[in-house]
């Protein structure tokens, strides 16, 4: 019964990492610009993420190491420092986007500009990390994040053409603006396969003292949890495709355009449901991104670490997330547009994926760490193909989006 409860909580808490500002922004952009035709990157990204999350849990159980521990031990300090730098830049952009998402949600319900909310939001994120426990952060915020299921309800209320929806699950070439199409597709992949997710997951397995009896539970949580999140992400895209093109909106310029997305399904309450979904899911993701960064640094440098311990016993660990939040809040506080920052950060995430994922695959095939629990060829091939494709598309489209428009 206890194991079943942990599996259920693991599935629910996946929403906290999967659904956040990146998913909301990229899925809304995709639905407005290309209807249902960009559902397939959500599917492909989710398949890759299921493999990575399962591997992260299996690695922690089999080796009693986190992913960051393994990277430093297997590849040495110099390589780890390069990896740390690249992932830290990505995590910083992601965290800034999440803080922006929370601040915007508060702007929608209060009328006060998001810049004024940036510092209070950052302080509350920091305070919960400083005072909270791993279980409180993982379970509490994520359970509240179930409000995002309103998008799934909205799909059935609005009744999409299901045959057209099904066609969007199959990869196709676009009929217009192929570079923009590719950029949005790779941004969706970046939103789905954020590096902090599997770093956070492996650390959580160690925090919660998973033993070999958790191999099965780990597979169930990875498969059902990520699929649960993907259903919500797909629902956001479908609702966007139903709402925006008929109104002549094919390009999303700001979150204020996205905010009424649920009003056709729920009336005035739809606006507040969107604000709650944006704010709560971004809050959960901000906590996970901050913790993921602290885990990465502390584990890589061999410092004491645990969210369940008091900050005084893990001062360097606490200093990392404190400094990280202090830096990430700055672009939002000075008024950088959260939507543009989010879309850009998701594409950068896709570009950076090989630097974190490829060495992780080496760890998952190293008998010294995982013994008989190493990867099979299917897992390796699936992840390499998806990561390789997202990297190539990001490499082609990102410079053209920045410099060529």
XYZ file of C-alpha atoms in Angstrom:
405
model
C 0.000 0.000 0.000
C 2.847 2.371 0.863
C 4.532 1.648 -2.481
C 1.259 2.275 -4.325
C 0.913 5.635 -2.563
C 4.461 6.601 -3.566
C 3.752 5.639 -7.182
C 0.568 7.710 -7.170
C 2.377 10.704 -5.712
C 5.207 10.258 -8.214
C 2.745 10.380 -11.112
C 1.018 13.459 -9.727
C 4.273 15.303 -9.006
C 5.415 14.835 -12.591
C 3.001 17.645 -13.473
C 5.157 20.053 -11.447
C 8.144 19.527 -13.712
C 6.429 18.763 -17.013
C 3.821 21.533 -17.186
C 5.297 24.999 -16.726
C 5.820 28.218 -18.634
C 7.783 26.504 -21.402
C 5.007 24.031 -22.178
C 2.270 26.644 -21.924
C 4.110 29.125 -24.154
C 5.351 26.728 -26.828
C 2.115 24.738 -27.047
C 0.088 27.952 -27.351
C 2.423 29.281 -30.052
C 2.231 25.997 -31.941
C -1.562 25.769 -31.778
C -2.030 29.356 -32.930
C 0.417 29.139 -35.839
C 0.026 25.553 -37.054
C -3.188 24.139 -35.594
C -2.857 20.530 -34.473
C 0.127 19.727 -36.709
C 2.774 20.193 -33.979
C 1.387 17.642 -31.564
C 4.066 15.190 -32.665
C 7.017 16.950 -30.937
C 5.169 16.534 -27.634
C 4.851 12.806 -28.312
C 8.475 12.365 -29.410
C 9.816 14.495 -26.581
C 7.739 12.593 -24.037
C 9.055 9.236 -25.283
C 12.602 10.520 -24.882
C 11.837 11.944 -21.436
C 10.294 8.655 -20.275
C 13.544 6.897 -21.186
C 15.670 9.556 -19.451
C 13.586 9.683 -16.274
C 13.529 5.889 -15.999
C 17.304 5.814 -16.534
C 17.871 8.494 -13.892
C 15.897 6.528 -11.320
C 17.505 3.217 -12.328
C 20.957 4.780 -12.121
C 20.288 6.128 -8.622
C 18.908 2.801 -7.388
C 21.628 0.618 -8.935
C 24.660 2.817 -8.230
C 23.571 4.787 -5.140
C 24.833 7.834 -7.041
C 23.024 10.791 -8.487
C 23.614 11.664 -12.146
C 25.900 14.570 -11.166
C 27.940 12.302 -8.865
C 28.394 9.845 -11.696
C 29.385 12.480 -14.259
C 32.167 13.844 -12.069
C 33.441 10.402 -11.065
C 33.313 8.942 -14.590
C 34.594 11.897 -16.641
C 36.677 13.899 -14.173
C 36.514 17.397 -12.741
C 37.442 19.293 -15.932
C 34.693 17.754 -18.038
C 32.237 18.183 -15.194
C 33.015 21.919 -15.007
C 32.187 22.331 -18.718
C 28.943 20.409 -18.261
C 28.129 22.415 -15.141
C 28.624 25.695 -17.007
C 26.420 24.727 -19.954
C 23.605 23.266 -17.861
C 23.784 26.198 -15.431
C 23.208 28.695 -18.259
C 20.218 26.689 -19.471
C 18.812 26.319 -15.950
C 19.253 30.045 -15.337
C 17.205 30.915 -18.425
C 14.555 28.360 -17.464
C 14.328 29.669 -13.886
C 14.021 33.267 -15.101
C 11.182 32.150 -17.378
C 9.400 30.403 -14.512
C 9.688 33.464 -12.259
C 8.294 35.507 -15.149
C 5.377 33.100 -15.508
C 4.461 33.390 -11.822
C 4.775 37.179 -11.941
C 2.541 37.361 -15.014
C -0.113 35.188 -13.354
C -0.148 37.630 -10.461
C -0.346 40.546 -12.888
C -3.425 39.029 -14.528
C -5.353 38.791 -11.258
C -4.077 41.990 -9.637
C -3.499 44.444 -12.490
C -0.037 45.273 -11.090
C 2.799 44.958 -13.654
C 4.781 41.713 -13.599
C 8.063 43.564 -12.922
C 6.770 44.574 -9.480
C 6.005 40.965 -8.618
C 9.441 39.611 -9.607
C 11.259 40.219 -6.318
C 8.393 39.054 -4.021
C 8.031 35.895 -6.147
C 11.757 35.182 -6.009
C 11.740 35.689 -2.236
C 8.845 33.246 -1.739
C 10.567 30.616 -3.916
C 13.754 31.055 -1.892
C 11.912 31.008 1.451
C 10.156 27.731 0.670
C 13.473 26.164 -0.331
C 15.096 27.518 2.844
C 12.329 26.363 5.198
C 10.736 23.460 3.336
C 11.456 19.768 2.918
C 11.826 17.712 -0.235
C 8.452 16.032 0.259
C 6.670 19.353 0.797
C 8.148 20.786 -2.387
C 7.703 17.677 -4.515
C 4.176 16.760 -3.438
C 2.502 19.890 -2.090
C 2.965 22.293 -4.993
C 2.499 19.559 -7.587
C -0.855 18.486 -6.154
C -2.057 22.085 -6.404
C -0.762 22.049 -9.981
C -3.489 19.568 -10.881
C -5.548 22.673 -11.621
C -3.869 22.459 -15.056
C -6.214 19.555 -15.811
C -8.696 22.301 -16.694
C -7.077 22.300 -20.155
C -8.015 18.642 -20.614
C -11.568 19.382 -19.511
C -11.575 22.356 -21.886
C -10.726 20.109 -24.843
C -13.779 17.919 -24.237
C -16.042 20.911 -23.585
C -15.018 22.470 -26.912
C -15.091 19.214 -28.897
C -12.206 19.298 -31.427
C -12.243 17.426 -34.755
C -10.561 14.280 -33.434
C -9.465 13.023 -36.858
C -7.476 16.236 -37.406
C -6.051 15.952 -33.904
C -4.895 12.399 -34.646
C -3.171 13.567 -37.846
C -1.131 16.004 -35.759
C 0.481 13.082 -33.920
C 2.308 12.087 -37.115
C 5.387 14.166 -38.113
C 4.767 16.177 -41.280
C 6.504 18.904 -43.239
C 4.921 22.352 -42.971
C 3.080 24.108 -45.778
C 4.441 27.508 -44.733
C 7.392 29.074 -42.907
C 9.469 25.896 -42.471
C 12.152 27.621 -40.382
C 9.610 29.032 -37.938
C 7.873 25.657 -37.842
C 11.184 23.982 -37.025
C 11.968 26.574 -34.374
C 8.626 26.020 -32.600
C 9.032 22.227 -32.884
C 12.479 22.321 -31.298
C 11.223 24.742 -28.623
C 8.546 22.196 -27.712
C 11.219 19.494 -27.457
C 13.305 21.792 -25.261
C 10.291 22.433 -23.032
C 9.650 18.695 -22.663
C 13.246 17.469 -22.166
C 14.596 20.036 -19.690
C 17.897 18.814 -18.122
C 16.877 19.778 -14.591
C 14.114 17.139 -14.698
C 16.316 14.043 -14.691
C 18.939 15.686 -12.443
C 16.166 16.487 -9.958
C 14.653 13.009 -10.317
C 17.858 11.113 -9.548
C 18.477 13.359 -6.537
C 14.930 12.719 -5.348
C 15.492 8.963 -5.544
C 18.494 9.347 -3.233
C 16.664 11.805 -0.941
C 13.822 9.293 -0.558
C 16.239 6.362 -0.129
C 14.952 4.225 -2.969
C 16.311 0.671 -2.841
C 16.189 -2.207 -5.330
C 12.526 -2.813 -4.577
C 11.804 0.453 -6.442
C 12.942 -0.659 -9.909
C 9.366 -1.503 -10.904
C 7.878 1.582 -9.279
C 10.471 3.720 -11.064
C 9.370 2.396 -14.456
C 5.703 2.987 -13.668
C 6.322 6.547 -12.424
C 8.450 7.397 -15.471
C 5.949 6.032 -17.981
C 2.643 7.097 -16.450
C 3.916 10.307 -14.872
C 5.449 11.726 -18.029
C 2.487 10.565 -20.113
C 0.149 12.303 -17.670
C 2.063 15.540 -18.147
C 2.102 15.076 -21.921
C -1.687 14.764 -22.066
C -1.999 18.182 -20.402
C 0.615 19.709 -22.747
C -1.240 18.305 -25.765
C -4.510 19.670 -24.383
C -3.003 23.169 -24.195
C -1.999 22.955 -27.864
C -5.409 21.621 -28.929
C -7.295 24.358 -27.062
C -4.975 26.980 -28.581
C -5.643 25.585 -32.060
C -9.398 25.779 -31.457
C -9.379 29.287 -29.971
C -6.760 31.436 -31.687
C -6.884 30.839 -35.490
C -10.658 31.504 -35.705
C -9.956 34.859 -34.040
C -7.286 35.671 -36.606
C -4.439 35.142 -34.116
C -1.678 33.110 -35.720
C 1.269 34.588 -33.849
C 1.385 34.954 -30.088
C 3.160 38.169 -29.096
C 2.607 38.049 -25.350
C 0.984 36.151 -22.507
C -1.863 38.655 -22.472
C -2.995 37.032 -25.748
C -2.803 33.558 -24.202
C -4.653 34.512 -20.993
C -8.230 34.208 -22.440
C -7.489 30.764 -23.902
C -9.932 28.977 -21.570
C -12.769 31.522 -21.661
C -14.591 29.827 -24.592
C -14.827 26.674 -22.466
C -15.397 28.133 -18.993
C -16.512 31.716 -19.501
C -15.108 34.299 -17.089
C -13.748 31.567 -14.823
C -11.502 30.437 -17.681
C -9.333 33.525 -17.225
C -8.751 32.747 -13.555
C -8.188 29.047 -14.240
C -5.487 29.993 -16.737
C -3.841 32.376 -14.249
C -3.913 29.688 -11.539
C -2.519 27.056 -13.898
C 0.279 29.349 -15.065
C 1.196 30.565 -11.580
C 1.108 27.257 -9.716
C 2.843 25.126 -12.356
C 5.557 27.756 -12.849
C 6.009 27.934 -9.083
C 6.561 24.180 -8.908
C 8.987 24.297 -11.832
C 10.889 27.223 -10.278
C 11.407 25.201 -7.108
C 12.565 22.147 -9.066
C 14.891 24.158 -11.326
C 16.480 25.895 -8.315
C 16.894 22.631 -6.452
C 18.176 20.881 -9.577
C 20.914 23.490 -9.919
C 21.866 23.214 -6.243
C 21.952 19.429 -6.511
C 24.144 19.599 -9.625
C 26.715 21.921 -8.076
C 26.804 20.351 -4.616
C 27.025 16.784 -5.898
C 29.605 17.664 -8.523
C 31.896 19.377 -6.017
C 31.336 16.828 -3.271
C 29.548 19.167 -0.839
C 26.934 18.102 1.682
C 23.481 18.308 0.194
C 19.904 17.565 1.144
C 16.749 19.623 0.971
C 15.550 17.800 4.102
C 18.542 19.047 6.149
C 18.700 22.506 7.720
C 20.595 25.077 5.595
C 23.198 25.477 8.343
C 24.352 21.896 7.801
C 24.537 22.348 3.998
C 25.660 25.986 3.612
C 27.176 25.653 0.122
C 24.075 23.822 -1.162
C 21.817 26.597 0.179
C 24.148 29.284 -1.173
C 23.846 27.875 -4.706
C 20.059 28.100 -4.912
C 20.107 31.475 -3.134
C 22.543 32.985 -5.624
C 20.852 31.284 -8.549
C 17.452 32.768 -7.696
C 19.016 36.201 -7.107
C 20.513 36.201 -10.621
C 17.496 34.682 -12.387
C 15.079 37.309 -11.062
C 17.013 40.226 -12.582
C 15.763 40.059 -16.214
C 12.139 39.848 -15.044
C 12.601 42.694 -12.573
C 13.930 44.990 -15.315
C 11.026 44.138 -17.624
C 12.338 41.540 -20.104
C 9.324 40.038 -21.876
C 8.647 36.644 -20.226
C 7.160 35.064 -23.360
C 10.116 35.872 -25.611
C 12.530 34.790 -22.872
C 10.645 31.517 -22.503
C 10.618 30.646 -26.207
C 14.313 31.506 -26.529
C 15.256 29.504 -23.419
C 13.419 26.415 -24.666
C 15.332 26.491 -27.971
C 18.627 26.952 -26.088
C 17.669 23.977 -23.920
C 17.300 21.795 -27.007
C 20.670 23.007 -28.301
C 22.357 22.116 -24.995
C 20.772 18.672 -24.577
C 23.670 16.590 -25.985
C 26.089 18.019 -23.409
C 24.090 16.556 -20.532
C 22.428 13.546 -22.124
C 25.256 11.908 -24.096
C 27.624 11.512 -21.098
C 24.648 10.259 -19.098
C 24.185 7.498 -21.684
C 27.812 6.487 -21.143
C 27.070 6.176 -17.422
C 24.018 4.041 -18.148
C 26.194 1.602 -20.099
C 29.015 1.427 -17.531
C 28.937 -1.823 -15.540
C 31.030 -0.205 -12.807
C 28.031 1.959 -11.955
C 24.890 0.057 -12.897
C 26.096 -3.541 -13.255
C 23.425 -5.752 -14.796
C 21.003 -2.817 -14.955
C 22.757 -1.098 -17.840
C 20.875 0.155 -20.906
C 19.768 -1.956 -23.812
C 20.305 -0.814 -27.386
C 16.699 0.347 -27.763
C 17.015 2.880 -24.939
C 20.326 4.193 -26.257
C 19.137 4.446 -29.859
C 15.825 6.135 -29.037
C 17.437 8.831 -26.905
C 20.347 9.448 -29.297
C 18.089 9.835 -32.336
C 15.722 12.272 -30.622
C 18.497 14.324 -29.010
C 20.471 14.373 -32.264
C 17.512 15.582 -34.308
C 16.580 18.296 -31.813
C 20.189 19.504 -31.697
C 20.456 19.698 -35.496
C 17.131 21.538 -35.896
C 18.042 23.945 -33.087
C 21.442 24.569 -34.659
C 19.784 25.476 -37.970
C 16.759 27.437 -36.810
C 17.931 29.292 -33.711
C 20.467 31.628 -35.436
C 17.999 32.349 -38.223
C 15.263 33.219 -35.716
C 17.639 35.524 -33.814
C 19.301 37.259 -36.739
C 17.007 36.672 -39.689
C 13.527 36.734 -38.149
